[in-house]
XYZ file of C-alpha atoms in Angstrom:
691
model
C -116.159 79.707 174.821
C -117.355 75.979 175.360
C -114.050 74.213 176.528
C -114.471 71.609 179.494
C -111.690 71.322 182.145
C -112.504 68.267 184.511
C -109.926 67.305 187.033
C -109.912 64.654 189.706
C -107.516 65.465 192.408
C -106.431 62.453 194.928
C -103.880 60.805 197.001
C -100.812 59.733 195.308
C -101.873 57.304 192.443
C -99.580 54.307 192.074
C -97.418 55.007 188.653
C -98.811 52.050 186.645
C -102.603 53.064 186.901
C -101.893 56.313 185.154
C -101.840 56.091 181.800
C -105.025 53.467 181.639
C -107.317 55.672 183.511
C -106.409 58.528 181.011
C -107.088 56.377 178.162
C -110.238 55.315 179.437
C -111.367 59.071 180.525
C -110.622 60.359 176.945
C -112.498 57.385 175.161
C -115.434 57.386 177.406
C -115.948 61.098 177.385
C -115.709 61.093 173.812
C -118.395 58.376 173.604
C -120.857 59.800 176.294
C -120.915 63.114 174.300
C -121.538 61.440 171.297
C -124.277 59.629 172.628
C -125.853 62.766 173.885
C -125.685 63.923 170.131
C -123.331 66.775 171.143
C -120.510 67.705 168.741
C -116.999 67.926 170.373
C -113.223 67.768 169.380
C -109.619 68.429 171.086
C -109.698 66.031 173.784
C -106.467 65.827 175.773
C -105.363 64.535 178.940
C -103.122 65.202 181.941
C -101.924 63.436 184.879
C -99.464 63.560 187.789
C -99.695 61.146 190.915
C -102.081 63.574 192.511
C -104.582 64.347 189.553
C -106.452 62.953 186.373
C -107.202 65.735 184.204
C -109.618 65.808 181.033
C -109.571 68.847 178.939
C -112.094 69.173 175.623
C -111.563 72.290 173.369
C -114.823 72.374 172.219
C -118.338 70.924 173.386
C -121.456 72.234 171.275
C -123.402 74.156 173.838
C -126.904 72.797 173.528
C -128.167 69.562 172.425
C -130.051 69.882 168.910
C -133.689 69.318 168.772
C -134.544 65.617 167.534
C -137.261 63.507 166.556
C -137.188 59.854 167.884
C -139.355 57.483 166.545
C -140.599 54.200 168.819
C -141.695 51.337 167.050
C -144.445 49.565 169.236
C -147.144 46.707 169.135
C -148.124 45.342 165.778
C -151.422 46.749 164.546
C -152.895 43.547 165.149
C -152.116 43.623 168.883
C -153.122 47.667 169.054
C -156.153 47.198 167.605
C -159.282 44.945 168.443
C -161.850 44.209 165.590
C -163.688 47.445 166.007
C -160.566 49.250 165.415
C -160.344 50.511 168.883
C -156.872 50.647 170.806
C -156.284 47.625 173.003
C -154.314 47.884 176.128
C -151.225 47.149 174.515
C -151.776 50.431 172.438
C -152.768 52.440 175.467
C -149.762 51.455 177.440
C -147.567 51.844 174.902
C -148.849 55.668 174.059
C -148.822 56.095 177.717
C -145.319 55.353 178.139
C -144.518 57.786 175.468
C -146.698 60.600 176.966
C -149.148 60.636 174.407
C -152.561 59.821 173.641
C -153.511 56.423 171.659
C -154.934 58.449 168.793
C -151.555 60.390 168.475
C -149.831 56.821 167.118
C -149.157 56.568 163.868
C -148.991 53.246 161.775
C -145.645 52.204 159.724
C -145.158 49.495 157.607
C -142.065 47.524 158.066
C -140.793 44.067 156.561
C -142.799 42.123 159.257
C -145.977 43.827 158.516
C -147.611 47.238 159.883
C -146.674 48.304 163.712
C -147.613 51.165 165.752
C -145.137 54.207 165.873
C -144.621 56.915 168.239
C -142.833 60.010 166.897
C -141.582 62.145 169.874
C -140.285 65.338 169.355
C -137.043 65.880 172.093
C -136.113 69.455 172.917
C -132.421 69.676 173.081
C -130.999 70.425 176.685
C -127.921 72.747 177.859
C -124.403 71.084 177.760
C -124.138 72.635 181.091
C -126.971 71.082 182.428
C -125.837 67.777 181.052
C -122.334 67.635 182.213
C -122.671 66.800 186.003
C -124.180 63.521 184.755
C -121.271 62.912 182.355
C -118.694 63.570 184.630
C -120.255 61.666 187.632
C -120.512 58.873 185.701
C -116.933 58.915 184.525
C -115.622 58.599 188.042
C -117.943 55.893 188.856
C -116.713 53.923 185.874
C -112.968 54.387 186.045
C -111.556 51.015 186.248
C -108.241 50.633 188.217
C -106.404 47.315 188.870
C -107.229 47.715 192.496
C -109.588 50.026 193.723
C -111.193 50.510 197.697
C -113.819 52.053 199.420
C -112.271 54.967 201.452
C -113.984 56.277 204.730
C -117.845 56.348 204.537
C -117.641 56.619 200.956
C -119.878 54.120 198.504
C -117.910 54.483 195.472
C -114.501 52.275 195.389
C -111.770 54.410 193.817
C -107.967 53.995 193.448
C -107.113 56.373 196.064
C -109.485 59.074 198.053
C -110.535 62.065 195.856
C -109.627 65.108 197.724
C -110.983 67.692 195.207
C -112.924 68.033 191.819
C -112.417 70.997 189.157
C -115.150 71.361 186.728
C -115.552 73.966 184.329
C -117.335 74.338 180.975
C -117.295 77.609 179.031
C -115.923 79.599 182.196
C -118.643 78.270 184.308
C -118.295 75.843 187.229
C -120.300 72.581 186.442
C -122.637 71.612 189.239
C -121.332 68.619 190.062
C -121.497 66.763 193.285
C -119.366 63.964 194.166
C -119.710 61.738 197.383
C -120.035 65.063 199.376
C -117.302 66.405 197.254
C -118.444 69.795 195.592
C -116.871 70.648 192.239
C -115.362 73.888 192.338
C -112.808 76.058 190.536
C -109.621 75.646 192.492
C -106.785 73.292 192.315
C -103.822 72.454 194.169
C -99.950 72.965 193.444
C -96.954 70.999 194.332
C -97.802 69.088 197.636
C -94.749 70.145 199.234
C -93.270 73.111 197.006
C -96.677 74.993 196.575
C -99.473 73.668 198.529
C -101.874 76.238 198.214
C -104.953 76.374 196.243
C -105.466 78.638 193.401
C -108.109 79.570 190.910
C -108.658 77.986 187.760
C -110.083 79.808 184.479
C -109.123 77.453 181.572
C -106.972 75.014 180.555
C -104.228 76.989 179.632
C -104.137 79.168 182.544
C -104.350 75.630 184.252
C -101.219 74.517 182.895
C -99.014 77.294 183.051
C -99.998 78.131 186.512
C -99.373 74.955 187.633
C -95.961 74.769 186.227
C -95.428 77.951 188.479
C -96.760 76.245 191.208
C -94.047 73.489 190.310
C -96.105 70.768 188.866
C -95.930 69.809 185.157
C -99.368 68.571 184.498
C -98.476 67.386 180.967
C -97.104 64.075 180.899
C -95.144 64.280 177.453
C -93.469 67.047 178.807
C -92.833 65.614 182.231
C -91.299 62.479 180.775
C -88.905 64.657 178.705
C -88.125 66.814 181.777
C -87.107 63.386 183.504
C -84.985 62.230 180.657
C -83.026 65.324 180.620
C -82.859 65.658 184.567
C -81.199 62.297 184.557
C -78.612 63.364 181.818
C -77.964 66.510 183.692
C -77.201 64.598 186.785
C -74.866 62.106 185.318
C -72.868 64.990 183.142
C -72.829 67.342 186.338
C -72.024 65.231 189.001
C -70.858 61.599 188.062
C -67.282 62.759 187.861
C -66.617 60.011 185.336
C -65.932 61.222 181.510
C -68.195 59.845 178.989
C -70.474 58.475 181.508
C -74.432 58.133 180.578
C -77.377 56.893 181.931
C -78.946 53.586 180.895
C -82.559 54.804 179.871
C -85.074 52.237 179.947
C -88.295 53.346 178.434
C -90.474 51.429 180.878
C -88.609 52.647 183.732
C -88.886 56.469 182.237
C -92.639 56.003 181.984
C -92.746 54.869 185.656
C -91.066 57.608 187.102
C -92.772 59.844 184.912
C -95.736 59.017 186.851
C -94.196 59.007 190.456
C -93.398 62.780 190.469
C -94.881 65.982 189.415
C -91.790 67.772 188.652
C -88.567 65.717 188.527
C -84.797 66.372 190.115
C -82.000 64.158 189.382
C -79.532 63.043 191.996
C -76.472 61.050 190.982
C -74.868 58.660 193.736
C -72.247 56.222 193.891
C -71.901 52.814 195.360
C -69.050 50.623 196.389
C -67.536 48.780 193.343
C -67.448 45.446 195.012
C -70.930 45.346 193.674
C -70.173 45.301 190.415
C -69.375 41.882 190.583
C -72.718 40.912 190.871
C -73.916 40.147 187.148
C -75.335 43.363 185.236
C -78.816 42.228 185.289
C -78.929 41.712 189.046
C -77.423 44.864 189.243
C -79.888 46.831 186.913
C -82.715 44.766 188.148
C -81.713 45.787 191.995
C -81.469 49.636 190.843
C -84.544 49.510 188.643
C -87.216 47.449 189.919
C -86.850 48.082 193.866
C -85.399 51.901 193.654
C -86.548 53.136 190.418
C -82.884 54.280 189.731
C -81.274 54.764 186.569
C -78.044 52.551 186.272
C -74.941 54.559 184.713
C -72.651 53.068 182.084
C -69.311 54.072 179.965
C -69.642 54.696 176.411
C -68.754 50.773 175.831
C -72.113 50.031 177.752
C -70.003 48.609 180.903
C -71.575 49.799 183.946
C -70.048 51.970 186.531
C -70.580 52.332 190.189
C -73.111 55.367 189.647
C -76.965 55.319 189.391
C -79.198 58.247 189.334
C -82.647 58.798 191.169
C -85.245 61.137 190.482
C -86.917 63.103 193.464
C -90.006 65.100 193.518
C -88.658 68.093 195.648
C -86.188 70.561 194.329
C -82.319 69.318 195.834
C -80.875 72.263 197.941
C -77.824 69.789 199.423
C -77.177 67.347 196.348
C -74.750 65.637 198.453
C -77.230 64.956 201.406
C -79.914 64.280 198.766
C -77.220 61.715 197.293
C -75.976 60.121 200.422
C -79.574 59.326 201.443
C -80.447 57.226 198.253
C -77.110 55.574 198.544
C -77.946 54.393 201.832
C -81.154 52.619 200.417
C -79.374 51.017 197.524
C -76.364 49.943 199.716
C -78.651 48.085 201.596
C -80.427 46.362 198.595
C -77.046 45.523 196.937
C -75.458 43.920 200.253
C -78.332 41.785 200.152
C -78.031 40.847 196.575
C -74.403 40.337 196.728
C -74.751 37.952 199.941
C -77.512 35.946 197.979
C -75.240 35.773 195.050
C -72.209 34.397 197.044
C -74.357 32.050 198.741
C -76.190 30.834 195.636
C -72.303 30.093 193.738
C -71.781 27.518 196.896
C -73.817 25.066 195.612
C -73.728 23.866 191.928
C -77.317 24.143 189.740
C -77.207 20.317 189.370
C -77.164 19.664 192.946
C -80.280 21.716 193.694
C -82.286 19.485 191.122
C -83.649 17.177 193.225
C -85.063 19.845 195.516
C -87.470 21.069 192.487
C -89.747 18.088 193.629
C -90.514 20.788 196.275
C -92.071 23.004 194.217
C -95.718 22.487 192.645
C -96.036 23.428 188.831
C -99.907 22.263 188.952
C -101.318 20.194 191.589
C -102.508 17.825 188.851
C -99.576 18.247 186.368
C -96.954 17.456 188.966
C -93.991 19.241 190.425
C -91.033 21.458 188.704
C -88.938 18.505 188.756
C -91.561 16.403 186.972
C -91.617 19.100 184.146
C -88.275 19.416 184.014
C -87.982 15.775 183.032
C -90.662 16.287 180.675
C -88.954 18.892 178.729
C -85.701 17.606 178.442
C -87.600 14.614 176.568
C -89.562 17.014 174.181
C -86.496 19.066 173.828
C -84.579 15.961 172.580
C -87.042 14.972 170.293
C -87.063 18.510 168.560
C -83.333 18.457 168.770
C -83.313 14.740 166.867
C -85.615 16.261 164.145
C -83.733 19.678 163.451
C -80.142 19.560 164.539
C -78.819 16.242 166.060
C -75.399 17.763 166.891
C -77.247 19.781 169.283
C -78.854 17.077 171.274
C -76.616 16.767 174.211
C -76.374 20.164 174.804
C -80.290 20.779 174.685
C -81.085 18.089 176.940
C -78.112 19.246 179.611
C -79.870 22.915 179.163
C -83.490 21.674 179.803
C -82.534 19.798 183.030
C -80.795 22.572 184.573
C -83.493 25.295 183.261
C -85.784 25.367 186.185
C -82.849 24.843 188.573
C -82.514 28.816 189.424
C -85.795 28.945 190.946
C -84.308 27.425 193.887
C -81.703 30.192 194.269
C -81.766 33.266 196.936
C -81.328 35.398 193.935
C -84.463 34.613 192.106
C -86.584 34.389 195.193
C -85.468 38.169 195.552
C -85.721 39.027 192.006
C -88.263 36.557 190.033
C -87.497 38.477 186.922
C -83.841 37.221 187.071
C -85.307 33.619 186.058
C -83.207 31.891 183.334
C -80.633 34.893 183.758
C -79.241 34.077 186.719
C -79.496 30.673 186.161
C -77.096 31.464 183.007
C -74.694 32.955 185.258
C -74.658 30.194 187.807
C -74.323 27.501 184.958
C -71.094 29.481 183.795
C -69.336 29.327 186.915
C -70.153 25.757 187.366
C -68.282 25.101 184.785
C -71.146 24.328 181.958
C -70.658 24.650 178.442
C -71.465 28.029 176.851
C -74.060 26.642 174.659
C -76.189 25.048 177.638
C -75.817 28.648 179.499
C -76.977 30.646 176.987
C -80.048 28.236 176.385
C -81.000 28.028 180.098
C -80.825 32.223 179.323
C -83.036 31.998 176.513
C -85.460 29.243 177.036
C -87.805 32.145 178.638
C -87.510 34.138 175.315
C -89.387 36.136 174.117
C -91.001 37.104 177.447
C -93.638 39.487 175.910
C -95.273 39.662 172.284
C -92.345 41.256 169.901
C -90.019 40.532 172.638
C -86.603 39.129 172.055
C -86.116 35.818 170.502
C -83.315 32.999 171.446
C -80.658 33.246 169.558
C -79.389 29.643 169.577
C -81.389 26.558 168.700
C -81.170 24.816 171.882
C -82.538 28.094 173.769
C -85.285 27.789 171.239
C -85.712 24.195 171.699
C -85.965 24.345 175.326
C -88.206 27.338 175.157
C -90.517 25.255 172.376
C -90.409 22.147 174.956
C -91.317 24.253 178.111
C -94.638 25.934 176.189
C -95.430 22.594 174.765
C -95.397 20.985 178.157
C -97.593 23.802 179.457
C -99.999 23.771 176.649
C -100.360 20.082 176.396
C -100.771 19.718 180.008
C -103.198 22.162 180.879
C -105.520 21.380 177.690
C -105.324 17.635 178.950
C -107.000 18.708 182.227
C -109.493 21.229 180.971
C -107.450 24.431 182.159
C -108.029 26.003 179.070
C -108.304 29.839 178.467
C -112.239 31.212 178.747
C -112.751 35.064 178.334
C -110.439 36.855 180.248
C -109.359 34.066 182.297
C -106.071 32.362 181.398
C -104.043 31.356 184.591
C -101.296 30.053 182.861
C -101.121 32.288 180.172
C -101.691 29.917 177.520
C -102.446 32.668 174.772
C -99.022 34.152 175.484
C -97.344 30.794 175.431
C -98.942 29.713 172.146
C -98.061 33.377 170.596
C -94.452 32.961 172.084
C -94.055 29.344 170.284
C -95.290 30.744 167.104
C -92.733 33.655 167.204
C -89.834 30.993 167.786
C -90.660 29.036 164.812
C -90.672 32.000 162.855
C -88.035 33.938 163.979
C -85.657 31.217 163.946
C -86.871 29.660 160.621
C -87.747 26.224 162.451
C -89.739 24.071 160.016
C -91.835 21.648 162.593
C -94.792 19.339 162.397
C -96.866 20.878 165.429
C -99.097 17.522 165.303
C -96.279 15.499 166.136
C -94.464 17.659 168.896
C -98.071 17.936 170.403
C -98.344 14.294 170.540
C -94.927 13.751 172.034
C -95.799 16.444 174.759
C -98.849 14.837 175.599
C -97.364 11.155 175.407
C -94.841 12.678 178.093
C -97.103 12.719 180.823
C -97.675 9.030 180.600
C -100.061 7.794 182.811
C -100.009 10.647 185.203
C -103.116 12.248 183.158
C -105.913 10.769 181.093
C -105.588 12.691 177.735
C -109.007 12.802 176.008
C -109.114 11.860 172.260
C -109.281 15.266 170.809
C -106.987 17.074 172.960
C -104.134 17.380 170.487
C -106.815 18.639 167.646
C -107.944 21.234 170.233
C -104.224 22.300 171.114
C -103.502 22.958 167.543
C -106.736 24.893 166.900
C -105.614 26.946 169.704
C -102.270 27.683 168.475
C -103.742 28.265 164.609
C -106.393 30.615 166.164
C -103.195 32.840 167.818
C -101.567 32.603 164.166
C -104.689 33.608 162.414
C -104.951 36.698 164.830
C -101.328 37.580 164.279
C -101.303 37.705 160.451
C -104.704 39.565 160.119
C -103.151 42.031 162.908
C -100.155 42.469 160.583
C -102.062 43.673 157.895
C -102.805 40.385 155.999
C -106.212 40.087 154.497
C -108.556 37.581 156.950
C -109.535 35.446 153.364
C -105.875 35.096 152.375
C -105.168 33.844 155.884
C -108.336 31.693 155.933
C -107.194 30.384 152.354
C -103.840 29.164 153.309
C -104.890 27.547 156.979
C -107.848 25.349 155.750
C -105.434 23.365 153.689
C -103.217 22.563 156.668
C -101.460 24.555 159.480
C -99.346 21.588 161.043
C -96.071 23.701 159.947
C -96.402 27.091 160.763
C -93.652 28.224 158.812
C -94.762 26.583 155.710
C -98.144 28.025 156.102
C -96.556 31.432 156.576
C -94.871 31.089 153.394
C -98.205 30.085 151.511
C -99.764 33.138 153.088
C -97.352 35.282 151.522
C -97.631 33.656 147.999
C -101.260 34.249 147.929
C -101.156 37.977 149.245
C -98.753 38.613 146.482
C -101.016 37.080 143.811
C -104.409 38.071 145.048
C -104.845 41.657 142.989
C -103.824 39.697 139.814
C -106.824 39.757 137.443
C -106.086 36.320 136.147
C -106.220 34.974 139.631
C -109.358 36.661 140.919
C -110.717 34.770 137.703
C -109.252 31.521 138.821
C -110.229 31.735 142.149
C -114.075 32.010 141.019
C -113.448 29.019 138.826
C -111.858 27.135 141.541
C -114.957 27.989 143.941
C -117.392 25.997 141.227
C -114.637 23.263 140.838
C -114.947 23.021 144.926
C -118.916 22.973 144.444
C -119.125 20.669 141.899
C -116.598 17.850 142.780
C -118.185 17.937 146.434
C -116.777 14.544 147.973
C -114.999 13.397 144.919
C -111.311 12.364 145.888
C -110.409 10.381 142.664
C -107.943 12.268 140.163
C -107.190 9.139 138.282
C -107.686 10.903 134.495
C -108.400 8.112 131.462
C -107.202 10.572 128.273
C -108.725 7.708 125.891
C -112.527 9.120 127.673
C -111.716 12.670 127.015
C -113.912 13.568 123.810
C -114.284 17.734 123.808
C -111.659 19.957 122.788
C -111.868 21.953 125.915
C -111.441 18.970 128.122
C -108.445 17.951 126.610
C -106.821 21.218 126.390
C -107.536 21.398 130.256
C -106.019 18.049 130.405
C -102.916 18.844 128.368
C -102.715 22.308 130.184
C -103.118 20.620 133.862
C -100.115 17.969 132.892
C -97.956 21.167 132.129
C -98.606 23.083 135.113
C -98.442 19.879 137.211
C -94.818 19.080 135.721
C -93.787 22.852 136.516
C -95.321 23.423 139.787
C -94.870 20.398 141.577
C -91.184 20.555 141.725
C -91.735 24.411 143.115
C -94.202 23.017 145.300
C -91.375 20.710 146.727
C -89.230 23.542 147.171
C -91.569 25.445 148.927
C -91.530 28.367 146.258
C -95.090 28.877 146.322
C -95.070 32.203 144.701
C -93.700 30.714 141.425
C -96.060 27.929 141.497
C -98.904 30.099 141.873
C -97.771 31.670 138.691
C -97.469 28.637 136.821
C -101.152 27.872 137.762
C -102.427 31.003 136.177
C -101.622 29.014 132.777
C -105.073 27.236 133.830
C -107.257 30.351 134.044
C -108.349 30.266 130.392
C -108.445 26.441 130.071
C -110.810 26.418 132.700
C -113.188 29.046 131.736
C -113.366 27.403 128.093
C -114.054 23.921 130.169
C -117.132 25.335 131.944
C -118.391 27.110 128.778
C -118.194 23.822 126.584
C -118.432 21.030 128.671
C -121.198 19.529 130.470
C -119.610 17.986 133.647
C -122.462 15.579 134.747
C -122.616 13.772 131.585
C -125.213 11.171 131.343
C -122.571 8.482 130.726
C -121.169 7.579 134.237
C -117.829 7.039 132.981
C -117.452 10.198 131.198
C -118.747 12.125 134.680
C -116.641 10.369 136.763
C -113.555 11.027 134.370
C -114.673 14.885 134.219
C -115.024 14.966 138.230
C -111.599 13.487 138.382
C -109.935 15.777 136.052
C -111.462 18.915 138.180
C -110.415 16.897 141.324
C -106.955 16.713 140.147
C -106.698 20.352 139.356
C -108.193 21.044 142.764
C -105.717 18.948 144.390
C -102.710 20.553 142.727
C -103.765 24.096 143.802
C -104.804 22.908 147.388
C -101.085 22.669 148.198
C -101.065 26.274 148.483
C -104.447 27.230 149.814
C -108.268 26.922 149.316
C -108.516 30.086 146.670
C -111.978 29.691 146.690
C -111.783 31.322 150.102
C -110.625 34.200 148.504
C -113.455 34.782 145.500
C -115.306 37.642 145.902
C -118.902 37.400 144.502
């Protein structure tokens, strides 16, 4: 038996910290065992709020014996003129526990060097595990850690016990005065006594008997079934069903050791709150699941998940109802108070909210957003300009409301509700809601163009301002979420098929700051490069080869949607044999023409049959491909360009480009340059050539 079971028992760990800790435990354990030369397999992790557990089905019982080769000083430095070892050789040998006479000479690319060959005897795994397990504890990283009592190591919560078993034997591990043993604990309230552990299977089954479901996946399914059961048995409403939010399910799973659902109710007057406000109050503050009918309309019911068995359902429900009622009363009060003032009446107060101390207030930002959004509407859909400007003007006004103060995640959502209450146009209200979308990568996109315009304006303003004052992302530092802003901008353009010159709108965003900040000469280019890198990373992450992405972006990225179309065309054609040959020839063309930019070809200077054929083919291909390029049908244009493959091959076989006659040489260079410029309208395919 060579199984490892390692449990860290603690006080309750915050729910959001658990999964990342488990991921770390597994990854680092695999890495450390591999570094020790120990074969292992069957890694699993388990957790509850009070424990983090690692299980490994198999770990080799002993390290294999190894021979290690250590390269030391060169022979020139290691021996004097008489062939005696120098201090360098003597010191190197001593560091390896050897006599200088035991050193060997090895030939390398840099010359002859001294080498020490060390035979290392493998150690028993049981003797290696204490250091491995201790390092796992010390290296665990949490969003917030603290030092508890007189401990020297920071940890998320005080460690109360440790279990460390390998092959049925206790591992000799002591951490901060806590001696690892073979006993763990059941449910804190329902079965708090300790019990002996003999292995993973027995550990899990006995915990289950002690009201602890240690397997996160099983506990997650239990949370879902308990929530559904509570609604079915206690809601009292036919067809009622819980609103199961994935994030909330994950959170609740890591809040309990075993779930018990409780269905409660609240006064129907609270249904006058916007759905999102009601759901947010339940979900974020109380971790309760809303309940809706079969059509998705919210009902005056909710489900709480307890960590203990419930003897008196009514009593448990009433406790949750009292807590939720207080929250909802606050929300309803804030909602009714907010409605007494229009969003438009709050605008001047935005002058009291600082966006960034060098970039001014939220009022100034709103005005810049209005200018940028108006320009976008003018370029793309002028009929929507008025609605877009109105939405941009009001987009940030809800930051001053009591509801957003209490529930920050309602930004935009509650603004939309208040806009409708104020009598604003539906299009304006929708755009206020949508301008924050997407909230995260892969999130929901704006459904309307005004929402997209205002969202783009918001992101462009932030990117322009931050880059202008030097507030740019470095490493893990990204205080204004500029990477997220750039990705959101790209997703809006792609998702709504918006063709847009980024250079133009970046310049407009920088200009909107006027004299408020001094913009350096290359700032616009740096912003465009920053967005381009995000675009390239997204494309590669989606499965497109790096060389395909590079080929497209090398010839222009100003319009991301256009660039995406060229990437798709290049990706579709890359495996065709004729294209591979053409890409190789194009690379040769790029090397030959160098800085030549002239494309005017004089037919009367074409003397060789191969160059005449290439010119004729180029003219034919141009006549077919240019209309396709104008229509952005890049895939069809590339197929037409494949006709140049054979003429290009013959040209290079039969024609000397760098002829002695200067006019002929220039004419041939111009011919190749004209061919190159045609291909470059899709991409620099030389980057796709594999040697």
